[in-house]
Amino acid sequence: MSRRWTLRSIPFFEHCMQNPGPLVPYSIRTLAEASGVKRGVIERLLNGTQRTVDVDDAIALAEALGVSINPLFAPPASPYQIRTSLFQAPTSEE
C-alpha cells in the first residue's frame, strides 16, 4: 500500500527550489533529474493540480532540495480509517 504525503505550501516548495541546500537553483527539469521524481509530478505540484505524492517521492524531493521532509510535506493523518461517530447525540422527540 502506498502512503501519500501532502505538499504543505506551493510558495515554500518554490522557495526551496530557488534556494536549495546545494546552492544552485533548480528548474523543474533539473529537480527531476536530481531527485528521480518525474517532471510531470513536479509540474503538477507547482501548479496545484496535484497535492500529494508517494512517500518515496516526498523523501527524494526533500533530499534533493536539502530540507527536512516535514516542513515540505505533511504525512497522512492516519494509516487507518478512524470512526469518529462512536457517540450519537440525543435527538429531540417533541
mmCIF file of C-alpha atoms in Angstrom:
data_model
loop_
_atom_site.group_PDB
_atom_site.id
_atom_site.type_symbol
_atom_site.label_atom_id
_atom_site.label_comp_id
_atom_site.label_asym_id
_atom_site.label_seq_id
_atom_site.Cartn_x
_atom_site.Cartn_y
_atom_site.Cartn_z
ATOM 1 C CA MET A 1 0.000 0.000 0.000
ATOM 2 C CA SER A 2 1.393 3.353 -0.948
ATOM 3 C CA ARG A 3 1.105 6.188 1.530
ATOM 4 C CA ARG A 4 0.601 9.663 0.110
ATOM 5 C CA TRP A 5 2.116 12.780 1.677
ATOM 6 C CA THR A 6 0.580 16.219 1.071
ATOM 7 C CA LEU A 7 2.553 19.252 -0.099
ATOM 8 C CA ARG A 8 2.173 21.854 2.634
ATOM 9 C CA SER A 9 2.825 25.022 0.604
ATOM 10 C CA ILE A 10 3.449 25.734 -3.069
ATOM 11 C CA PRO A 11 5.261 29.029 -2.269
ATOM 12 C CA PHE A 12 7.572 27.215 0.181
ATOM 13 C CA PHE A 13 8.247 24.488 -2.414
ATOM 14 C CA GLU A 14 9.138 27.201 -4.962
ATOM 15 C CA HIS A 15 11.356 28.925 -2.361
ATOM 16 C CA CYS A 16 13.179 25.639 -1.720
ATOM 17 C CA MET A 17 13.710 25.200 -5.466
ATOM 18 C CA GLN A 18 15.198 28.688 -5.754
ATOM 19 C CA ASN A 19 17.288 28.377 -2.557
ATOM 20 C CA PRO A 20 18.235 24.699 -2.214
ATOM 21 C CA GLY A 21 20.857 23.237 0.097
ATOM 22 C CA PRO A 22 23.304 22.711 -2.824
ATOM 23 C CA LEU A 23 23.004 26.491 -3.533
ATOM 24 C CA VAL A 24 22.215 26.079 -7.247
ATOM 25 C CA PRO A 25 18.575 26.927 -8.043
ATOM 26 C CA TYR A 26 16.558 24.117 -9.584
ATOM 27 C CA SER A 27 14.306 24.226 -12.587
ATOM 28 C CA ILE A 28 11.613 21.569 -12.895
ATOM 29 C CA ARG A 29 13.869 19.574 -15.196
ATOM 30 C CA THR A 30 16.966 19.750 -13.006
ATOM 31 C CA LEU A 31 14.989 18.923 -9.857
ATOM 32 C CA ALA A 32 13.503 15.911 -11.643
ATOM 33 C CA GLU A 33 16.991 14.754 -12.616
ATOM 34 C CA ALA A 34 18.407 15.301 -9.126
ATOM 35 C CA SER A 35 15.546 13.632 -7.286
ATOM 36 C CA GLY A 36 14.426 10.932 -9.719
ATOM 37 C CA VAL A 37 10.841 12.229 -9.481
ATOM 38 C CA LYS A 38 9.027 12.614 -12.811
ATOM 39 C CA ARG A 39 8.836 16.132 -14.241
ATOM 40 C CA GLY A 40 5.076 15.879 -14.595
ATOM 41 C CA VAL A 41 4.687 15.234 -10.870
ATOM 42 C CA ILE A 42 6.783 18.292 -10.004
ATOM 43 C CA GLU A 43 4.879 20.456 -12.516
ATOM 44 C CA ARG A 44 1.517 19.347 -11.089
ATOM 45 C CA LEU A 45 2.690 20.066 -7.525
ATOM 46 C CA LEU A 46 3.785 23.559 -8.535
ATOM 47 C CA ASN A 47 0.574 24.426 -10.379
ATOM 48 C CA GLY A 48 -1.655 22.928 -7.677
ATOM 49 C CA THR A 49 -3.342 20.235 -9.748
ATOM 50 C CA GLN A 50 -1.703 17.550 -7.597
ATOM 51 C CA ARG A 51 -1.375 17.888 -3.832
ATOM 52 C CA THR A 52 0.043 14.506 -2.794
ATOM 53 C CA VAL A 53 2.979 12.266 -3.690
ATOM 54 C CA ASP A 54 4.160 8.832 -2.643
ATOM 55 C CA VAL A 55 6.354 8.882 0.445
ATOM 56 C CA ASP A 56 9.363 7.821 -1.674
ATOM 57 C CA ASP A 57 8.915 10.837 -3.966
ATOM 58 C CA ALA A 58 8.440 13.160 -0.975
ATOM 59 C CA ILE A 59 11.688 11.920 0.557
ATOM 60 C CA ALA A 60 13.555 12.199 -2.761
ATOM 61 C CA LEU A 61 12.378 15.779 -3.315
ATOM 62 C CA ALA A 62 13.250 16.852 0.234
ATOM 63 C CA GLU A 63 16.715 15.287 -0.017
ATOM 64 C CA ALA A 64 17.435 16.912 -3.379
ATOM 65 C CA LEU A 65 16.348 20.299 -2.011
ATOM 66 C CA GLY A 66 18.395 19.850 1.148
ATOM 67 C CA VAL A 67 15.487 20.263 3.568
ATOM 68 C CA SER A 68 13.771 18.063 6.096
ATOM 69 C CA ILE A 69 10.670 16.332 4.781
ATOM 70 C CA ASN A 70 8.282 17.695 7.433
ATOM 71 C CA PRO A 71 8.307 21.394 6.510
ATOM 72 C CA LEU A 72 7.722 20.460 2.869
ATOM 73 C CA PHE A 73 5.219 17.587 3.125
ATOM 74 C CA ALA A 74 2.610 16.524 5.673
ATOM 75 C CA PRO A 75 2.220 12.816 6.398
ATOM 76 C CA PRO A 76 -1.173 11.145 6.102
ATOM 77 C CA ALA A 77 -3.361 11.796 9.124
ATOM 78 C CA SER A 78 -3.701 8.097 9.843
ATOM 79 C CA PRO A 79 -2.883 4.881 8.039
ATOM 80 C CA TYR A 80 -6.269 3.590 9.131
ATOM 81 C CA GLN A 81 -9.741 4.981 8.712
ATOM 82 C CA ILE A 82 -10.922 6.018 12.151
ATOM 83 C CA ARG A 83 -14.575 6.048 13.054
ATOM 84 C CA THR A 84 -15.313 9.278 14.858
ATOM 85 C CA SER A 85 -19.055 8.853 15.276
ATOM 86 C CA LEU A 86 -18.992 6.439 18.206
ATOM 87 C CA PHE A 87 -21.139 8.843 20.185
ATOM 88 C CA GLN A 88 -24.546 9.655 18.828
ATOM 89 C CA ALA A 89 -26.041 12.895 20.043
ATOM 90 C CA PRO A 90 -29.511 12.620 21.583
ATOM 91 C CA THR A 91 -32.392 13.729 19.385
ATOM 92 C CA SER A 92 -35.463 15.637 20.417
ATOM 93 C CA GLU A 93 -38.669 13.605 20.205
ATOM 94 C CA GLU A 94 -41.090 16.564 20.602
#
